[in-house]
XYZ file of C-alpha atoms in Angstrom:
332
model
C -29.612 -6.923 -2.809
C -26.270 -8.459 -3.634
C -24.174 -10.260 -0.769
C -20.942 -8.536 -1.706
C -19.641 -5.645 -3.819
C -16.146 -5.170 -4.913
C -15.295 -1.596 -5.268
C -11.981 -0.964 -7.518
C -10.373 2.387 -7.789
C -8.608 2.719 -10.902
C -6.642 5.822 -12.288
C -4.032 5.702 -15.285
C -3.205 2.063 -15.437
C -3.213 1.546 -19.110
C -0.111 -1.445 -18.804
C -2.357 -3.215 -16.120
C -6.393 -2.643 -17.140
C -6.463 -5.312 -19.805
C -5.325 -7.830 -17.802
C -7.453 -6.795 -14.772
C -10.910 -6.797 -16.958
C -10.009 -10.154 -18.236
C -9.674 -11.078 -14.376
C -13.297 -9.850 -13.918
C -14.767 -12.577 -15.965
C -14.711 -14.849 -13.419
C -17.153 -12.940 -11.444
C -20.905 -14.007 -12.077
C -23.765 -11.798 -11.746
C -24.029 -12.354 -8.025
C -20.864 -10.301 -7.189
C -21.275 -6.455 -7.952
C -18.407 -4.949 -9.208
C -18.129 -0.897 -9.129
C -15.350 0.497 -11.049
C -14.320 4.061 -10.083
C -12.163 5.968 -12.797
C -10.229 8.298 -11.030
C -9.706 11.048 -13.667
C -7.750 8.331 -16.217
C -6.198 10.221 -19.099
C -3.847 7.509 -20.403
C -6.505 5.520 -22.183
C -7.532 3.366 -19.557
C -11.017 4.840 -19.421
C -11.235 3.604 -22.964
C -10.799 -0.047 -21.922
C -13.611 0.444 -19.262
C -16.090 1.837 -21.577
C -16.170 -1.573 -23.381
C -17.097 -3.283 -20.510
C -20.903 -4.341 -20.731
C -21.446 -7.031 -17.937
C -24.696 -6.512 -16.062
C -22.825 -6.896 -12.865
C -20.310 -4.016 -13.656
C -20.837 -0.641 -12.969
C -18.165 2.193 -14.246
C -18.420 5.707 -12.317
C -15.957 8.591 -12.667
C -14.266 10.899 -10.191
C -13.143 13.928 -11.945
C -11.663 15.209 -8.547
C -8.815 12.416 -8.889
C -7.904 11.767 -5.288
C -8.135 8.184 -4.040
C -10.164 8.735 -1.131
C -12.949 10.276 -2.715
C -13.128 7.582 -5.312
C -13.290 4.913 -2.692
C -16.296 6.742 -0.890
C -18.086 7.103 -4.267
C -17.676 3.411 -4.618
C -19.008 2.610 -1.094
C -21.681 4.914 -1.449
C -22.903 3.050 -4.818
C -22.204 -0.439 -3.344
C -25.190 -2.875 -2.586
C -23.581 -5.783 -0.913
C -23.855 -6.575 2.600
C -19.862 -7.095 2.273
C -17.544 -4.847 0.559
C -14.166 -5.488 -0.892
C -11.777 -2.715 -1.806
C -9.168 -3.402 -4.608
C -7.084 -1.443 -7.132
C -6.536 -2.268 -10.673
C -2.881 -3.573 -10.047
C -4.376 -6.114 -7.756
C -5.929 -9.499 -8.726
C -8.018 -11.519 -6.849
C -10.278 -14.616 -7.482
C -13.654 -15.977 -6.360
C -12.126 -17.775 -3.715
C -10.564 -14.941 -1.930
C -13.980 -13.124 -1.785
C -15.995 -16.131 -0.419
C -13.297 -16.777 2.269
C -13.319 -13.091 3.529
C -16.803 -13.611 3.831
C -16.902 -16.650 5.655
C -14.530 -15.443 8.031
C -16.425 -12.203 8.607
C -19.561 -14.198 9.179
C -18.304 -16.570 11.428
C -16.070 -14.208 13.823
C -18.012 -11.412 14.815
C -14.767 -9.859 16.841
C -13.133 -9.316 13.306
C -13.697 -6.108 11.503
C -11.659 -6.566 8.291
C -10.187 -9.683 6.396
C -7.554 -9.849 3.680
C -5.313 -12.549 2.315
C -1.366 -12.910 1.383
C -0.123 -10.405 -1.027
C 2.119 -11.832 -3.801
C 4.276 -8.862 -5.491
C 4.729 -9.321 -9.146
C 6.215 -7.473 -11.942
C 6.589 -7.530 -15.803
C 10.300 -6.789 -16.071
C 13.342 -8.099 -14.538
C 14.121 -4.750 -12.475
C 10.173 -4.734 -11.561
C 10.747 -8.539 -10.401
C 13.493 -7.467 -8.195
C 11.717 -4.725 -6.691
C 8.787 -7.224 -6.188
C 10.752 -9.177 -4.045
C 12.699 -6.515 -2.012
C 8.890 -5.333 -0.953
C 7.967 -8.743 -0.110
C 11.171 -9.008 2.350
C 10.939 -8.521 6.065
C 13.574 -6.151 6.166
C 11.981 -4.501 3.194
C 8.573 -3.195 4.348
C 9.010 -4.332 7.977
C 8.282 -7.282 10.056
C 4.517 -7.978 10.730
C 3.720 -6.207 7.775
C 1.096 -7.677 5.537
C 3.440 -7.499 2.818
C 5.964 -9.940 4.400
C 3.652 -12.136 6.510
C 3.068 -15.734 5.416
C 0.731 -17.181 8.278
C -2.699 -16.186 9.179
C -3.259 -13.878 12.166
C -3.783 -10.377 13.764
C -2.447 -7.643 11.660
C -2.474 -3.817 11.697
C -3.678 -3.510 7.672
C -4.295 -5.850 5.018
C -4.128 -5.491 1.364
C -7.543 -5.848 -0.742
C -9.593 -5.687 2.270
C -12.864 -7.007 2.853
C -15.455 -5.141 5.418
C -19.188 -5.385 6.465
C -20.943 -2.700 4.876
C -22.199 -1.657 8.114
C -18.696 -0.617 9.241
C -18.987 2.507 7.310
C -22.024 3.414 8.807
C -20.476 2.776 12.296
C -17.221 4.629 11.885
C -17.480 6.428 8.870
C -15.800 6.286 5.622
C -12.218 7.390 4.327
C -10.659 10.281 5.158
C -10.584 12.859 2.211
C -8.109 14.596 3.951
C -5.274 11.841 3.610
C -4.152 11.681 -0.175
C -2.095 8.815 0.911
C -2.392 6.365 3.744
C -6.083 6.372 3.853
C -6.493 2.867 4.206
C -4.053 2.348 7.060
C -6.273 5.227 8.732
C -9.143 3.391 8.325
C -7.573 0.361 9.747
C -6.536 1.863 12.794
C -10.088 3.511 13.180
C -11.370 -0.280 12.939
C -8.851 -1.189 15.625
C -9.899 1.512 17.732
C -13.415 0.271 18.081
C -12.031 -2.903 19.536
C -12.714 -4.928 16.317
C -9.616 -6.827 14.743
C -7.913 -7.182 11.793
C -7.208 -10.750 10.326
C -4.789 -11.875 7.609
C -5.894 -15.153 6.099
C -3.222 -17.177 4.296
C -5.379 -19.688 2.416
C -6.031 -16.803 0.116
C -3.931 -14.094 -1.792
C -3.989 -11.317 -4.091
C -1.568 -10.742 -6.775
C -0.020 -7.135 -6.939
C 1.884 -5.683 -9.614
C 4.494 -3.314 -8.005
C 6.121 -0.332 -9.552
C 8.622 -1.407 -12.480
C 11.290 1.226 -11.898
C 13.342 2.886 -9.074
C 11.962 6.259 -9.915
C 8.459 5.256 -9.226
C 9.369 3.207 -6.183
C 11.090 6.086 -4.867
C 8.109 8.087 -5.290
C 5.697 5.999 -3.782
C 7.988 5.233 -0.492
C 8.498 8.864 -0.033
C 4.988 9.422 -0.014
C 4.337 6.633 2.263
C 6.695 8.031 4.799
C 5.701 11.630 4.356
C 1.832 11.062 4.728
C 2.578 8.537 7.863
C 2.910 11.794 9.992
C -0.698 13.083 9.121
C -2.076 9.718 10.057
C -0.086 9.862 13.391
C -1.107 13.751 13.953
C -4.833 12.841 13.397
C -4.635 10.209 15.833
C -2.214 11.630 18.503
C -0.099 8.484 18.355
C 2.447 6.443 16.494
C 0.001 3.710 14.935
C 2.798 1.216 13.995
C 6.343 1.131 15.589
C 8.219 -0.240 12.266
C 7.607 3.290 10.615
C 10.167 4.536 12.526
C 13.055 2.399 11.524
C 13.765 3.936 8.232
C 13.878 7.396 9.562
C 15.869 5.940 12.712
C 18.490 4.659 10.188
C 18.454 7.990 8.089
C 18.908 9.984 11.238
C 22.240 7.956 12.162
C 23.482 8.765 9.089
C 23.086 11.966 9.110
C 24.301 12.252 12.606
C 27.325 9.949 11.783
C 28.031 12.448 8.552
C 27.914 15.249 11.175
C 30.494 14.121 13.377
C 32.773 13.312 10.314
C 32.665 16.887 8.959
C 32.893 18.395 12.620
C 36.199 16.335 12.987
C 37.139 16.451 9.359
C 37.286 12.761 9.148
C 34.954 11.163 6.462
C 36.121 7.436 7.798
C 33.286 7.288 10.385
C 30.269 7.734 7.793
C 32.354 5.797 5.248
C 32.161 2.960 7.621
C 28.726 3.264 8.351
C 27.561 3.679 4.877
C 29.855 0.368 3.585
C 28.644 -1.550 6.821
C 24.863 -0.588 5.841
C 25.266 -1.469 2.252
C 27.182 -4.770 3.015
C 24.393 -5.826 5.590
C 21.643 -5.108 3.216
C 23.566 -6.892 -0.040
C 24.288 -9.796 2.733
C 20.599 -10.269 3.531
C 19.661 -9.942 -0.117
C 22.019 -12.970 -1.565
C 21.451 -15.061 1.608
C 17.375 -14.682 1.755
C 15.984 -13.452 -1.637
C 18.364 -13.392 -4.414
C 19.329 -16.447 -6.362
C 22.447 -15.325 -7.915
C 24.669 -11.976 -7.727
C 22.926 -10.094 -10.599
C 19.670 -10.355 -8.409
C 21.208 -9.563 -5.346
C 22.642 -6.127 -6.767
C 19.121 -4.932 -7.794
C 17.257 -6.409 -4.863
C 19.520 -4.330 -2.705
C 19.310 -1.337 -4.663
C 15.751 -1.542 -4.310
C 15.889 -1.909 -0.601
C 18.121 1.056 -0.147
C 15.727 2.976 -2.039
C 12.631 1.724 0.067
C 14.410 2.756 3.188
C 16.084 5.912 2.432
C 13.067 7.444 0.362
C 10.312 6.316 3.051
C 13.151 7.840 5.712
C 13.270 11.137 3.857
C 9.597 11.197 3.647
C 8.963 10.616 7.129
C 11.228 13.194 8.064
C 9.910 15.632 5.923
C 6.576 14.833 6.728
C 7.266 14.992 10.513
C 8.888 18.715 9.987
C 5.477 19.906 7.998
C 2.883 18.112 9.975
C 4.266 17.995 13.567
C 6.942 20.846 13.733
C 5.409 23.393 11.336
C 1.929 22.243 11.840
C 0.857 22.555 8.158
C -2.497 21.196 6.967
C -2.433 18.288 4.442
C -1.230 19.350 0.971
C -3.811 18.757 -1.834
C -1.348 18.788 -4.491
C 0.636 15.711 -4.752
C 3.432 17.559 -6.644
C 4.443 19.460 -4.004
C 5.792 16.440 -2.343
C 6.359 14.346 -5.092
C 10.103 14.280 -4.714
């Protein structure tokens, strides 16, 4: 029996799969790697077919949804510890070794992960990466912006004891998005803690354009409500901030229209844009051009997440609709 299994869910990552496959060469046969192809149709699957290492298994999920693929990988895993990863995330042997060391030495820890370094291949993508790594981008105490070891509410590229899945079940197939946050919350409910270790890191390749970023953030916000509905609580307070900003903007616009005076909404939007730009150029961007692109990414992150959150709240909480199974219906 192998000590650790790395489960990787992959879907249509033709632009990243070659680098990811090369990264697998560092892992020796003592580490089991299970690649779950999530119904790729862009050529990704052809790269996977070329992998011949004895410690690598390639399995297929024709359904094409992430939580089912994760569960397939978990079922196949033989290791005492399981690391979950994606094709856009790169880790090394040290990452795996340190995660296992923490889990072995600290029984109160139920999940471990490292820092996340956001990367991209284009200029616009690099600016999106900087925006996602900012505290005022994805939130204070988020694993995306934290730089020090400590307890968090979820991590990227998590490592678990295999027995955890026997204790609390696997990933919820009803949650097409945010299923990782759901699993983290279930771990916390058992009394275990989630540790973010700053001595290790993963590299994550972000979306390279604003359209893809907008869709990603909208879905994150939308599905957060189904997560909250499932557990009957707001799982993290920072999720409310983008929706709150959007509601303030809508309220300000309504007042402006009622009184036939657009100064109020204009001042609000100008103040928000200036604030975002000031933070971008002070703490992230190196020059005016970078600050403009980073500010644009931050505005998309905030607004798309906010719109998604409010839309999801209406559907999940107000109208009590079941989780959609077709992502196209919410791919605004």
